[in-house]
Coordinates of C-alpha atoms in Angstrom, one line a residue:
X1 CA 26.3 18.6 24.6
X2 CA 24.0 16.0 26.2
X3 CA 25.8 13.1 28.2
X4 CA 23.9 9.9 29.0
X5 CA 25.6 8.8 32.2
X6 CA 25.6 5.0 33.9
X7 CA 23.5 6.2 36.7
X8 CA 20.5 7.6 34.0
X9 CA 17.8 4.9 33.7
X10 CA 17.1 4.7 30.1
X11 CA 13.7 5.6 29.8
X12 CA 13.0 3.1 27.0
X13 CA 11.5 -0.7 27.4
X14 CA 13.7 -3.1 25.6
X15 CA 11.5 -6.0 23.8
X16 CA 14.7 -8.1 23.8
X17 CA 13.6 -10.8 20.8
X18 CA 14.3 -11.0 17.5
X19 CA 10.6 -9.9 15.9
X20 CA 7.2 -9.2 17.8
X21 CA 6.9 -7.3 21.2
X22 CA 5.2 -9.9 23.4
X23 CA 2.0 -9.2 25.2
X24 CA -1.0 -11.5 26.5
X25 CA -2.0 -14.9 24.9
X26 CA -4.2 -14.8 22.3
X27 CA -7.4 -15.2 23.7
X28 CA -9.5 -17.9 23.4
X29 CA -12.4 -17.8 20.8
X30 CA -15.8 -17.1 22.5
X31 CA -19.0 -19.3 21.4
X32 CA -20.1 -17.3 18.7
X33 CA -17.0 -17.1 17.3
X34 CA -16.0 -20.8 16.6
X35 CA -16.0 -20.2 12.8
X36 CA -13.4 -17.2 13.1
X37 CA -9.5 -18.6 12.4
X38 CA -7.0 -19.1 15.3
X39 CA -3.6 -18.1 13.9
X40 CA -2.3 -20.1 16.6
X41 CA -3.4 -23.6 15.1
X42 CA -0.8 -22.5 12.5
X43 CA -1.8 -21.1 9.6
X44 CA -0.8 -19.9 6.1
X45 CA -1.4 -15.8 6.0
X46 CA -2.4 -14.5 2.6
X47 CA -1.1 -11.3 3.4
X48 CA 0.8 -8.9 5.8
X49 CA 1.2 -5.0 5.7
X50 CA 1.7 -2.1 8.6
X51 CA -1.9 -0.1 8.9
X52 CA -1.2 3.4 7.9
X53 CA 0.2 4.6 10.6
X54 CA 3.2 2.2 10.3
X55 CA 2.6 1.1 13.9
X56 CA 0.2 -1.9 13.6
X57 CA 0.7 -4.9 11.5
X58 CA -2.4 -6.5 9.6
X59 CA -2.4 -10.2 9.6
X60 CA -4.8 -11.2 6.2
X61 CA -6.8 -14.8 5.8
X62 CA -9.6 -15.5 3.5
X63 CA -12.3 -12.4 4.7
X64 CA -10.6 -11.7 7.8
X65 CA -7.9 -9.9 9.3
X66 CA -5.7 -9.9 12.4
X67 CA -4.7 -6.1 13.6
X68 CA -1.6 -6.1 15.6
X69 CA -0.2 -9.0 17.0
X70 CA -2.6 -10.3 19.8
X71 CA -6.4 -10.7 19.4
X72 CA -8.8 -12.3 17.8
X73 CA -9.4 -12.3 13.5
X74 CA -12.2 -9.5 12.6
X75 CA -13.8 -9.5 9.3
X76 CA -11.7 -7.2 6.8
X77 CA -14.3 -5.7 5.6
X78 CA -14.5 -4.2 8.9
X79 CA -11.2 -2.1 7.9
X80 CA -11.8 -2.2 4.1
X81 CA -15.6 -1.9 3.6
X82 CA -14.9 -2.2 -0.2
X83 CA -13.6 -5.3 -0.4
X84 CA -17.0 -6.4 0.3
X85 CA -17.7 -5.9 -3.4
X86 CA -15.1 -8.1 -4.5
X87 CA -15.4 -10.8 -1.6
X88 CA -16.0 -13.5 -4.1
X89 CA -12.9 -13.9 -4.9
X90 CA -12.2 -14.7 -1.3
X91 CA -8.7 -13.5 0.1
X92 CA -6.6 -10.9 -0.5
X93 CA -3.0 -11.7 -2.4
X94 CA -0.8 -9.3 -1.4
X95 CA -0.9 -6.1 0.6
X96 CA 2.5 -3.2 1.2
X97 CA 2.7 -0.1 3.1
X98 CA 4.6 3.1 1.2
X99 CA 4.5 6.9 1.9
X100 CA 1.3 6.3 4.5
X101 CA -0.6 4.6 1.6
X102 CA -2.3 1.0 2.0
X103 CA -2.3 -1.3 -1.4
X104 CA -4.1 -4.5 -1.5
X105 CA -4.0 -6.7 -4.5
X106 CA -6.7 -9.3 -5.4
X107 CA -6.7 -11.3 -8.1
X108 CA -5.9 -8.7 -11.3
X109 CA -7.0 -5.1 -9.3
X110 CA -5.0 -3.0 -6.5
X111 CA -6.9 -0.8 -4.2
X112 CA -5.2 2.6 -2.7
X113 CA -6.1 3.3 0.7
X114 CA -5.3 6.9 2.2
X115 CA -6.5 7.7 5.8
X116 CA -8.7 4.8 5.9
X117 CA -10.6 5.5 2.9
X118 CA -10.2 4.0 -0.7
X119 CA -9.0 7.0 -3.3
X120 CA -10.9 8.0 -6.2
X121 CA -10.7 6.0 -9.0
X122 CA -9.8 2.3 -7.1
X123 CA -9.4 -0.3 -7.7
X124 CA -7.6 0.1 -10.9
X125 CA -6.0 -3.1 -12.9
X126 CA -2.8 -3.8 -11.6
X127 CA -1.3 -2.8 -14.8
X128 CA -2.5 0.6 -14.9
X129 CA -0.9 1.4 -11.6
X130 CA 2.0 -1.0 -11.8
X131 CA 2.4 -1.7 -15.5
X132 CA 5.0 -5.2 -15.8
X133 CA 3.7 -6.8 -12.5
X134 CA 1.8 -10.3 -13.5
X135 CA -1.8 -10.5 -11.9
X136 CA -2.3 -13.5 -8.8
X137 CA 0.2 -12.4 -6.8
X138 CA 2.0 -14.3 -4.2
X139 CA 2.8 -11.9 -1.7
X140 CA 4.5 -8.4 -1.8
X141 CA 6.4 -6.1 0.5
X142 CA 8.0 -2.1 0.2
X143 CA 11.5 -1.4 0.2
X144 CA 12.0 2.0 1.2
X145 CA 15.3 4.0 -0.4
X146 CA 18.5 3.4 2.3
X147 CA 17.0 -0.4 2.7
X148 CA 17.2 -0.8 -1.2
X149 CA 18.8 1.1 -3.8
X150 CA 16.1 3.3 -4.9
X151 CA 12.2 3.2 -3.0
X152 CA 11.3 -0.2 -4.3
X153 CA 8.4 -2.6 -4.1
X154 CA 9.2 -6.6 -4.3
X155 CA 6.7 -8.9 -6.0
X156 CA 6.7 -12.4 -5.5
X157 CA 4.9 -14.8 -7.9
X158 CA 6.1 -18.5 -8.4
X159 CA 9.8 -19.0 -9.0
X160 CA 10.0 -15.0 -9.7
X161 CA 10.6 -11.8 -7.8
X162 CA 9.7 -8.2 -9.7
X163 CA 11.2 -5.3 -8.2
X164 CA 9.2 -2.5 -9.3
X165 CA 11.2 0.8 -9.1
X166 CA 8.8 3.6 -7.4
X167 CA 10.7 6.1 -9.4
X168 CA 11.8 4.9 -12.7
X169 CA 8.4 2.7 -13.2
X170 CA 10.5 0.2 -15.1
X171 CA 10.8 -4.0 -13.0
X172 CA 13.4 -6.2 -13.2
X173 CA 13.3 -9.9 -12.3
X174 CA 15.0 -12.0 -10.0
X175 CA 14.5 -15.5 -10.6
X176 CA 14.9 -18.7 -7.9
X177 CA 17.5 -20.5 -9.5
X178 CA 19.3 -23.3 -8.7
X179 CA 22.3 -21.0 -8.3
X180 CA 20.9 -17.7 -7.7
X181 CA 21.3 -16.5 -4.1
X182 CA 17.4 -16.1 -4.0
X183 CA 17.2 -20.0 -4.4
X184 CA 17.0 -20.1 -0.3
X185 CA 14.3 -18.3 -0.4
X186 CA 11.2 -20.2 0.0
X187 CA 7.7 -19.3 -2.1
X188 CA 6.3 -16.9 -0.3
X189 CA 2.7 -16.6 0.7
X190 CA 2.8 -13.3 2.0
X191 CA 6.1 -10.9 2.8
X192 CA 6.5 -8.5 5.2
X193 CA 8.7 -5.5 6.4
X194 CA 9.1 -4.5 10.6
X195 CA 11.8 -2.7 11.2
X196 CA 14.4 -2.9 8.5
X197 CA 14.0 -6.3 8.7
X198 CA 12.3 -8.5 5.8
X199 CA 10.3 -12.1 6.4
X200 CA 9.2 -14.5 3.6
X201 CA 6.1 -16.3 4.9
X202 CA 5.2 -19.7 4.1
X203 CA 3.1 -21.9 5.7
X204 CA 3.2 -20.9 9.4
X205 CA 6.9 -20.1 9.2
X206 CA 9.2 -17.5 8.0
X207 CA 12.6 -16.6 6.8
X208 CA 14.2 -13.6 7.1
X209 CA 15.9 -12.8 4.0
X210 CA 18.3 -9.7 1.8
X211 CA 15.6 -7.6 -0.1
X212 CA 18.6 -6.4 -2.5
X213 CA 20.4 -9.6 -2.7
X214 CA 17.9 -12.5 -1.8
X215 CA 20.1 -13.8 0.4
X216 CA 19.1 -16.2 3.7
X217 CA 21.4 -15.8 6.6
X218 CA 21.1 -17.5 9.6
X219 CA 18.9 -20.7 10.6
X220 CA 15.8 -20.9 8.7
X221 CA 12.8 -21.2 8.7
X222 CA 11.3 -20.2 12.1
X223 CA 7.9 -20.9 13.2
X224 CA 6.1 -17.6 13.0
X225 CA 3.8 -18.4 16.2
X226 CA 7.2 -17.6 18.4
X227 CA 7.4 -14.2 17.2
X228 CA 4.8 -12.9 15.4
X229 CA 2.1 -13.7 18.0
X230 CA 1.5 -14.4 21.5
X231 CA 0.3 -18.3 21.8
X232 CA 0.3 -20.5 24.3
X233 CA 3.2 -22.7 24.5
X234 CA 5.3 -20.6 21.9
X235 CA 7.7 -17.9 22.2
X236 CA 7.7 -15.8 25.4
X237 CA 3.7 -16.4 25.8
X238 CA 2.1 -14.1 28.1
X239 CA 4.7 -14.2 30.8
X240 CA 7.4 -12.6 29.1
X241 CA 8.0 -9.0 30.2
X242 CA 10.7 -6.1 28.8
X243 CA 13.4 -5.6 31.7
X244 CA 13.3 -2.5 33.5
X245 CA 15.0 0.6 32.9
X246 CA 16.8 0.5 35.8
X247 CA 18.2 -3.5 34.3
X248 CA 19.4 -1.9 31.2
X249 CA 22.9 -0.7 30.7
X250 CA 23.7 1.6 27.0
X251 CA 27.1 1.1 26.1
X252 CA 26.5 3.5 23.0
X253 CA 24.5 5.8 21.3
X254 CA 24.9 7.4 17.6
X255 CA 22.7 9.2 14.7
X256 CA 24.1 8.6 11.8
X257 CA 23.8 11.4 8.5
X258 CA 20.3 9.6 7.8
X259 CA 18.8 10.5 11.1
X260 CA 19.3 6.8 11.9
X261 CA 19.3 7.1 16.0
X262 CA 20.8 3.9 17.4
X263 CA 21.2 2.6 20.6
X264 CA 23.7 -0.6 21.4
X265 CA 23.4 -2.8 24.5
X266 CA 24.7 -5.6 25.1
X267 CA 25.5 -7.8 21.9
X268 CA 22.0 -6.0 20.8
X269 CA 20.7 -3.0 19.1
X270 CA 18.0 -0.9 18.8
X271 CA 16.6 2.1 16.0
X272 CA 14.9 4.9 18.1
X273 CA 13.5 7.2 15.6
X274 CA 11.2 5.0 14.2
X275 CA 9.3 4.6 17.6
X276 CA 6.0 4.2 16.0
X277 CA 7.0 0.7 14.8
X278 CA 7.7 0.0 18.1
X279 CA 10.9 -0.6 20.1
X280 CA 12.4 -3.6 19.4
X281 CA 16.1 -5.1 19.5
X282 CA 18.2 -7.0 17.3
X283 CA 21.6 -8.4 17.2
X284 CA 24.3 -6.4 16.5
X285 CA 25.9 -9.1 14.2
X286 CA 22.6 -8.7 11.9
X287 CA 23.4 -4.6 10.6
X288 CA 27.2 -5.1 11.3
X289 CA 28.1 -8.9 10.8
X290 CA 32.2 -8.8 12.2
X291 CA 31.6 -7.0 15.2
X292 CA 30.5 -9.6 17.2
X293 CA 31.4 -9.1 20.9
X294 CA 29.3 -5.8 21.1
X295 CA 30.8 -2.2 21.4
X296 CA 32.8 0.2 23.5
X297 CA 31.2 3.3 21.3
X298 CA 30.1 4.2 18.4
X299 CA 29.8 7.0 16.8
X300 CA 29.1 8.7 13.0
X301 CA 31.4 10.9 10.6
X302 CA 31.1 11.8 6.3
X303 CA 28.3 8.8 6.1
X304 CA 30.5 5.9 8.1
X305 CA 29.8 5.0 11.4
X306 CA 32.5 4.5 13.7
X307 CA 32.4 1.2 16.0
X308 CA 34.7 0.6 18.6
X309 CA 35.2 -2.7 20.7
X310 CA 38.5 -3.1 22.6
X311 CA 41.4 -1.6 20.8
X312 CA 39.7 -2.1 17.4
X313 CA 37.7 0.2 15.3
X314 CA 35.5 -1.3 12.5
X315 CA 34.2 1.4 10.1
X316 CA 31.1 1.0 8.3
X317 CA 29.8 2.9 5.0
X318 CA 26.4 3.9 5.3
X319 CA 24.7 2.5 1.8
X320 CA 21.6 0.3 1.5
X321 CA 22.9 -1.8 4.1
X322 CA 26.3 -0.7 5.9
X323 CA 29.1 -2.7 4.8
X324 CA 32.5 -3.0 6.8
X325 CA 35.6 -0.9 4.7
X326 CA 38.2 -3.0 3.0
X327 CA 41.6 -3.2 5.6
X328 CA 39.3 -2.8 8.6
X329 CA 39.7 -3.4 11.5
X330 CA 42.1 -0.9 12.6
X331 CA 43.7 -0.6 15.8
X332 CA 42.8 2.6 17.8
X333 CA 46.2 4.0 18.1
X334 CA 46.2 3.6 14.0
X335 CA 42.9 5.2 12.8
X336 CA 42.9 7.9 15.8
X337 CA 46.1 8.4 17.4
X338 CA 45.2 7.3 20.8
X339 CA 45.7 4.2 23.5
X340 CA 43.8 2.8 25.9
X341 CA 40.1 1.7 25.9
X342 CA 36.9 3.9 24.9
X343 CA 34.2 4.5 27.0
X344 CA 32.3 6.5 24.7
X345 CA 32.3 9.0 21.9
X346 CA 30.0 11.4 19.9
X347 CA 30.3 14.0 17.2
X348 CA 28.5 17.1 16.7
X349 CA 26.3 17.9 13.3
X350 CA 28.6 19.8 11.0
X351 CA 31.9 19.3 12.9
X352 CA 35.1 17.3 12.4
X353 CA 36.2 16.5 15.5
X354 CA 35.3 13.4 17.8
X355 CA 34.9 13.5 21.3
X356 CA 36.9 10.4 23.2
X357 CA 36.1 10.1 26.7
X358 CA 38.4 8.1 28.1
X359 CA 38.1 7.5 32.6
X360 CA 38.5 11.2 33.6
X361 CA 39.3 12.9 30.4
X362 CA 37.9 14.1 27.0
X363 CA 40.2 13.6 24.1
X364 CA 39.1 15.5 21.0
X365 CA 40.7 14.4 17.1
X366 CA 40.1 16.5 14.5
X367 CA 39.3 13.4 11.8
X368 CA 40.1 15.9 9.1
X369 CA 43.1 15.6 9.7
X370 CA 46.4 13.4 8.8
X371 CA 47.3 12.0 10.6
X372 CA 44.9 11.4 13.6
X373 CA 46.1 13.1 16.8
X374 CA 44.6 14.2 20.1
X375 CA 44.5 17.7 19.9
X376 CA 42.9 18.9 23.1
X377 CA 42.5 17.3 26.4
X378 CA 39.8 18.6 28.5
X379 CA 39.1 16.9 32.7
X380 CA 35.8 15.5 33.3
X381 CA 34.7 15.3 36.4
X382 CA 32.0 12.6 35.7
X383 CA 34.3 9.5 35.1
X384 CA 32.6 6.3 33.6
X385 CA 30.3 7.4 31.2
X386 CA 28.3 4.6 29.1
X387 CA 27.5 6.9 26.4
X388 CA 27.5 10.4 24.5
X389 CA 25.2 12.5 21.9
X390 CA 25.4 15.5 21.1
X391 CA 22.2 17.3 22.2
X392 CA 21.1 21.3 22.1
X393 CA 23.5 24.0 21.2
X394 CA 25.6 25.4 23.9
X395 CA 24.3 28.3 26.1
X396 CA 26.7 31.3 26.3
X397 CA 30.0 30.8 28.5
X398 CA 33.2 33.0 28.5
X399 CA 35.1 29.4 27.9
X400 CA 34.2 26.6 25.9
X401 CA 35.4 24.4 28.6
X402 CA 33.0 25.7 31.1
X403 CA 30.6 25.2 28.4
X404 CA 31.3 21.7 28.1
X405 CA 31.5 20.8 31.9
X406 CA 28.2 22.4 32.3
X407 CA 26.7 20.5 30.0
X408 CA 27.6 16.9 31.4

């Protein structure tokens, strides 16, 4: 069992914002280049989708293409040489990401890209590969399984929204009615998925919006230049720097039946095993709206994930999006039999019993049972930990309990 103690510097560099890591300034546009676009005046992106690896964003306007979010606007043909076939028709509508494949739409085609290269038989009409989405799209973004009920792709056109379903190949619409919850949303000229997170763009803003529901939360829109790219006089600009390890205190840590690793700081968040996207916080109010004074420890059991802040325990089912359990919260001494305050917890794969340390002890509950009790109480010489994971399988002891304390 693997403890992460206050004294170990987490070896991981917050980007504590809301979207974009920040890096340099854009750089100004050389003399040959005063034709190329400078997303910084503001602009309106046709397009947005991760490159294939899922790490880099592409930026799309009119023939050219911003990749990643600093640098100057390339030519896209310089990424897509076969658009240059179908340049006349100037931009390109919409673009997604899914399963390491690159779709771009213009006008009434789609082209498949797969490790850089376009696949046999592209560009195809749109209704051969997506039969039911309209032709001209606005924008469109993937919605991977866990995010949305089934893997999903969201097409935007006017007033409409189809959600093609990967799977079934059928689309339902959602429409921006006056009452519908996706009448927030605004028209979107491009969409974009980063990290569980979905943005509408329009104009040189964005809003952040539910890809199941449609609806806006939070004060929208935002001016995309603050955290989308680094320009002068917006956002954190070039001086903005992650804190150092050594500044960053983890007050929990939890992989959930998904393989969802999360890390809580603060009244912030973090995903971990999607590192190639990038490390990047959140608030913890955004995946878990009531718990909003941050968290004691967390920890995952039977696809809910455990919080607990203070006496309280919230408990969250793991869906599309987790959503707090009717009756909660609970106080501790209710849901698992014990007093006090928590300084951390974890459960082992496959196991029913939560570790609670607690100052110098380790409380173990067996959550099959009822009720909750402590059922063993073990000392632990390292008092204060932050937070707990449950790490490689135990080497061979003679005692479980010298097992344990040699793995702390």
């Amino acid at each position: 069992m693997e403890l992460i103690t206050r004294t170990l510097l987490l070896g991981l560099a917050l980007s504590l914002t809301n979207a974009a890591p920040a890096h340099q300034d854009e750089p100004a546009p050389k003399d040959g280049d005063a034709a190329l676009p400078d997303r910084c005046e503001g602009i309106e992106f046709d397009a947005i989708t991760l490159d294939e690896s899922g790490k880099n964003p592409f930026f799309f306007k009119d023939g050219y293409l911003w990749n990643g979010f600093y640098g100057p606007a390339k030519p896209s043909t310089m990424f897509f040489k076969e658009l240059d076939e179908h340049h006349h028709l100037g931009h390109v509508d919409a673009a997604f990401r899914m399963h390491d494949h690159i779709f771009l739409f213009l006008d009434d085609h789609v082209f498949s890209y797969y490790n850089h290269t376009l696949e046999t038989g592209y560009p195809k009409t749109i209704q051969e590969v997506f039969r039911g989405v309209p032709t001209h799209l606005d924008a469109a973004v993937e919605c991977p399984q866990g995010e949305c009920i089934t893997d999903s792709v969201l097409f935007f056109k006017g007033q409409d929204v189809y959600v093609y379903d990967i799977v079934t190949k059928t689309v339902k619409t959602k429409t921006r009615a006056r009452l519908s919850p996706w009448a927030r949303l605004p028209l979107c000229t491009s969409a974009f998925r980063w990290v569980e997170h979905y943005y509408c763009f329009h104009g040189h803003n964005f809003t952040r919006f539910n890809p199941i529901s449609g609806v806006v939360n939070g004060t929208y829109p935002k001016d995309a230049r603050n955290y989308f790219m680094n320009c002068k006089n917006f956002g954190h600009g070039g001086d903005h720097k992650a804190p150092k390890c050594s500044e960053v205190k983890l007050d929990a840590i939890t992989t959930d039946d998904r393989g969802r690793i999360y890390l809580f700081t603060g009244l912030n968040y973090m995903r971990v095993d999607n590192r190639r996207n990038g490390l990047h916080a959140f608030p913890i109010t955004r995946g878990w709206k009531e718990v909003t004074n941050g968290v004691d420890a967390v920890f995952s059991y039977t696809d809910k994930m455990y919080l607990i802040k203070d006496d309280q325990v919230y408990i969250y089912k793991t869906d599309a999006h987790y959503v707090l359990i009717e009756g909660y919260p609970k106080s501790l001494r209710e849901e698992l039999g014990i007093e006090g305050t928590v300084d951390a917890a974890f459960l082992c794969p496959n196991e029913h019993t939560v570790h609670i340390l607690q100052g110098h002890r380790i409380r173990d509950v067996d959550l099959s049972a009822t009720p909750r009790v402590i059922n063993r109480e073990i000392p632990l010489p390292l008092p204060d930990i932050d937070a707990g994971l449950c790490g490689n399988p135990c080497r061979r002891y003679d005692k479980r309990k010298k097992c344990f304390i040699s793995r702390v």
